[in-house]
Amino acid sequence: MRHSRVHAAVLALGGLLVLAPVGVTPDGCGDLTGGRLCVEGPVGAKGTFTTRYVRHDTAAPSAAQLGYQRKDARITAFPGWFGTLRTEGGSTAGAGTLDTAPGECVRGLIHHGGRDYVTEWLCSDG
């Protein structure tokens, strides 16, 4: 009996170690209670930028407004929106073309349930 309790405790501890978070949040991302929000694109150049939201709970469908915000040394701009999109299989993404300058930063935005959430700033090197 004692052997089976020890074995169960070891399995439970092993399960916790496997489920523990690995690494840090990637640049341009933000971890939210319900998932992860990320922005990707060639900051400091013209190109396609994508704001992606991945839910932890993939079973619950949801709609959210996805977009971006830009800033440079002088100002932080008003949000720009890619549109309102539904999650499919637990994730959704919106994309558009932006022409960003060297030294500029971009962050992803999501508007859901009357609140706005943002990623960390993703900045160009120049």
mmCIF file of C-alpha atoms in Angstrom:
data_model
loop_
_atom_site.group_PDB
_atom_site.id
_atom_site.type_symbol
_atom_site.label_atom_id
_atom_site.label_comp_id
_atom_site.label_asym_id
_atom_site.label_seq_id
_atom_site.Cartn_x
_atom_site.Cartn_y
_atom_site.Cartn_z
ATOM 1 C CA MET A 1 0.000 0.000 0.000
ATOM 2 C CA ARG A 2 2.770 2.453 0.918
ATOM 3 C CA HIS A 3 4.577 1.622 -2.326
ATOM 4 C CA SER A 4 1.551 2.635 -4.431
ATOM 5 C CA ARG A 5 1.225 6.000 -2.570
ATOM 6 C CA VAL A 6 4.892 6.782 -3.131
ATOM 7 C CA HIS A 7 4.567 5.775 -6.783
ATOM 8 C CA ALA A 8 1.485 8.020 -7.182
ATOM 9 C CA ALA A 9 3.326 10.947 -5.548
ATOM 10 C CA VAL A 10 6.290 10.526 -7.895
ATOM 11 C CA LEU A 11 3.955 10.423 -10.924
ATOM 12 C CA ALA A 12 2.134 13.548 -9.729
ATOM 13 C CA LEU A 13 5.422 15.419 -9.220
ATOM 14 C CA GLY A 14 6.600 14.302 -12.665
ATOM 15 C CA GLY A 15 3.364 15.574 -14.168
ATOM 16 C CA LEU A 16 3.881 18.963 -12.569
ATOM 17 C CA LEU A 17 7.392 19.201 -13.929
ATOM 18 C CA VAL A 18 6.201 18.374 -17.440
ATOM 19 C CA LEU A 19 3.396 20.964 -17.248
ATOM 20 C CA ALA A 20 5.585 23.738 -15.849
ATOM 21 C CA PRO A 21 6.011 26.764 -18.161
ATOM 22 C CA VAL A 22 9.097 26.609 -20.340
ATOM 23 C CA GLY A 23 11.120 29.693 -21.264
ATOM 24 C CA VAL A 24 10.104 33.310 -21.363
ATOM 25 C CA THR A 25 7.415 35.087 -23.333
ATOM 26 C CA PRO A 26 8.707 35.761 -26.890
ATOM 27 C CA ASP A 27 9.352 39.344 -28.050
ATOM 28 C CA GLY A 28 6.177 40.986 -29.313
ATOM 29 C CA CYS A 29 3.941 38.736 -27.192
ATOM 30 C CA GLY A 30 1.927 39.095 -24.028
ATOM 31 C CA ASP A 31 0.585 36.317 -21.823
ATOM 32 C CA LEU A 32 -3.035 36.892 -20.820
ATOM 33 C CA THR A 33 -5.166 34.933 -18.381
ATOM 34 C CA GLY A 34 -7.001 33.209 -21.247
ATOM 35 C CA GLY A 35 -4.183 32.843 -23.776
ATOM 36 C CA ARG A 36 -1.262 34.490 -25.561
ATOM 37 C CA LEU A 37 -1.375 37.566 -27.805
ATOM 38 C CA CYS A 38 1.486 38.206 -30.267
ATOM 39 C CA VAL A 39 2.386 40.673 -32.990
ATOM 40 C CA GLU A 40 4.807 39.799 -35.786
ATOM 41 C CA GLY A 41 6.200 41.859 -38.628
ATOM 42 C CA PRO A 42 9.235 43.629 -40.046
ATOM 43 C CA VAL A 43 9.441 46.602 -37.666
ATOM 44 C CA GLY A 44 11.501 49.343 -39.333
ATOM 45 C CA ALA A 45 10.364 48.432 -42.870
ATOM 46 C CA LYS A 46 7.227 47.978 -44.972
ATOM 47 C CA GLY A 47 5.586 44.581 -44.720
ATOM 48 C CA THR A 48 2.804 42.394 -43.410
ATOM 49 C CA PHE A 49 2.080 42.573 -39.693
ATOM 50 C CA THR A 50 0.017 39.916 -37.962
ATOM 51 C CA THR A 51 -1.668 40.045 -34.571
ATOM 52 C CA ARG A 52 -2.441 36.517 -33.369
ATOM 53 C CA TYR A 53 -4.367 35.345 -30.320
ATOM 54 C CA VAL A 54 -4.204 31.736 -29.118
ATOM 55 C CA ARG A 55 -6.600 30.689 -26.343
ATOM 56 C CA HIS A 56 -5.645 28.223 -23.623
ATOM 57 C CA ASP A 57 -9.189 26.794 -23.781
ATOM 58 C CA THR A 58 -9.640 25.776 -27.418
ATOM 59 C CA ALA A 59 -13.206 24.508 -26.913
ATOM 60 C CA ALA A 60 -14.854 27.888 -26.318
ATOM 61 C CA PRO A 61 -15.451 29.930 -29.508
ATOM 62 C CA SER A 62 -15.118 33.666 -29.141
ATOM 63 C CA ALA A 63 -14.981 36.834 -31.219
ATOM 64 C CA ALA A 64 -12.422 39.580 -30.658
ATOM 65 C CA GLN A 65 -11.249 42.729 -32.376
ATOM 66 C CA LEU A 66 -7.546 42.465 -33.292
ATOM 67 C CA GLY A 67 -5.186 45.282 -34.191
ATOM 68 C CA TYR A 68 -1.961 47.115 -33.501
ATOM 69 C CA GLN A 69 -0.549 50.325 -32.086
ATOM 70 C CA ARG A 70 2.601 52.163 -33.167
ATOM 71 C CA LYS A 71 4.964 54.517 -31.370
ATOM 72 C CA ASP A 72 8.190 56.376 -32.012
ATOM 73 C CA ALA A 73 10.290 58.788 -29.945
ATOM 74 C CA ARG A 74 7.649 61.538 -30.327
ATOM 75 C CA ILE A 75 4.176 59.977 -30.139
ATOM 76 C CA THR A 76 2.112 56.874 -29.487
ATOM 77 C CA ALA A 77 -0.494 56.553 -32.234
ATOM 78 C CA PHE A 78 -4.143 55.618 -31.904
ATOM 79 C CA PRO A 79 -4.917 51.921 -32.446
ATOM 80 C CA GLY A 80 -5.399 50.521 -35.925
ATOM 81 C CA TRP A 81 -7.698 47.516 -36.338
ATOM 82 C CA PHE A 82 -7.543 44.479 -38.604
ATOM 83 C CA GLY A 83 -11.186 43.659 -37.845
ATOM 84 C CA THR A 84 -13.344 41.532 -35.571
ATOM 85 C CA LEU A 85 -12.489 37.868 -35.977
ATOM 86 C CA ARG A 86 -13.772 34.616 -34.447
ATOM 87 C CA THR A 87 -11.473 32.071 -32.901
ATOM 88 C CA GLU A 88 -11.334 28.793 -34.783
ATOM 89 C CA GLY A 89 -9.711 25.841 -33.052
ATOM 90 C CA GLY A 90 -8.734 28.211 -30.246
ATOM 91 C CA SER A 91 -6.876 30.814 -32.284
ATOM 92 C CA THR A 92 -7.443 33.782 -34.554
ATOM 93 C CA ALA A 93 -5.245 36.214 -36.455
ATOM 94 C CA GLY A 94 -5.600 39.498 -38.287
ATOM 95 C CA ALA A 95 -3.072 40.965 -40.702
ATOM 96 C CA GLY A 96 -2.340 44.053 -42.757
ATOM 97 C CA THR A 97 0.492 45.961 -44.392
ATOM 98 C CA LEU A 98 2.261 48.681 -42.404
ATOM 99 C CA ASP A 99 5.143 50.921 -43.404
ATOM 100 C CA THR A 100 7.174 51.366 -40.220
ATOM 101 C CA ALA A 101 10.308 53.492 -39.862
ATOM 102 C CA PRO A 102 13.616 52.608 -38.212
ATOM 103 C CA GLY A 103 13.342 53.338 -34.484
ATOM 104 C CA GLU A 104 9.604 52.713 -34.462
ATOM 105 C CA CYS A 105 7.781 50.161 -32.256
ATOM 106 C CA VAL A 106 4.588 48.154 -32.772
ATOM 107 C CA ARG A 107 2.454 46.202 -30.306
ATOM 108 C CA GLY A 108 -0.523 43.926 -30.784
ATOM 109 C CA LEU A 109 -3.980 44.793 -29.434
ATOM 110 C CA ILE A 110 -7.080 42.758 -28.701
ATOM 111 C CA HIS A 111 -10.435 44.196 -27.687
ATOM 112 C CA HIS A 112 -12.717 41.669 -26.041
ATOM 113 C CA GLY A 113 -15.459 41.897 -23.443
ATOM 114 C CA GLY A 114 -15.245 45.693 -23.308
ATOM 115 C CA ARG A 115 -11.522 45.690 -22.420
ATOM 116 C CA ASP A 116 -8.287 46.208 -24.334
ATOM 117 C CA TYR A 117 -5.206 44.017 -23.873
ATOM 118 C CA VAL A 118 -1.769 44.615 -25.393
ATOM 119 C CA THR A 119 1.500 42.827 -26.078
ATOM 120 C CA GLU A 120 4.921 44.127 -25.158
ATOM 121 C CA TRP A 121 6.369 46.591 -27.676
ATOM 122 C CA LEU A 122 8.266 45.044 -30.605
ATOM 123 C CA CYS A 123 10.860 47.602 -31.738
ATOM 124 C CA SER A 124 13.289 47.965 -34.626
ATOM 125 C CA ASP A 125 16.979 48.223 -33.877
ATOM 126 C CA GLY A 126 17.488 51.502 -35.737
#
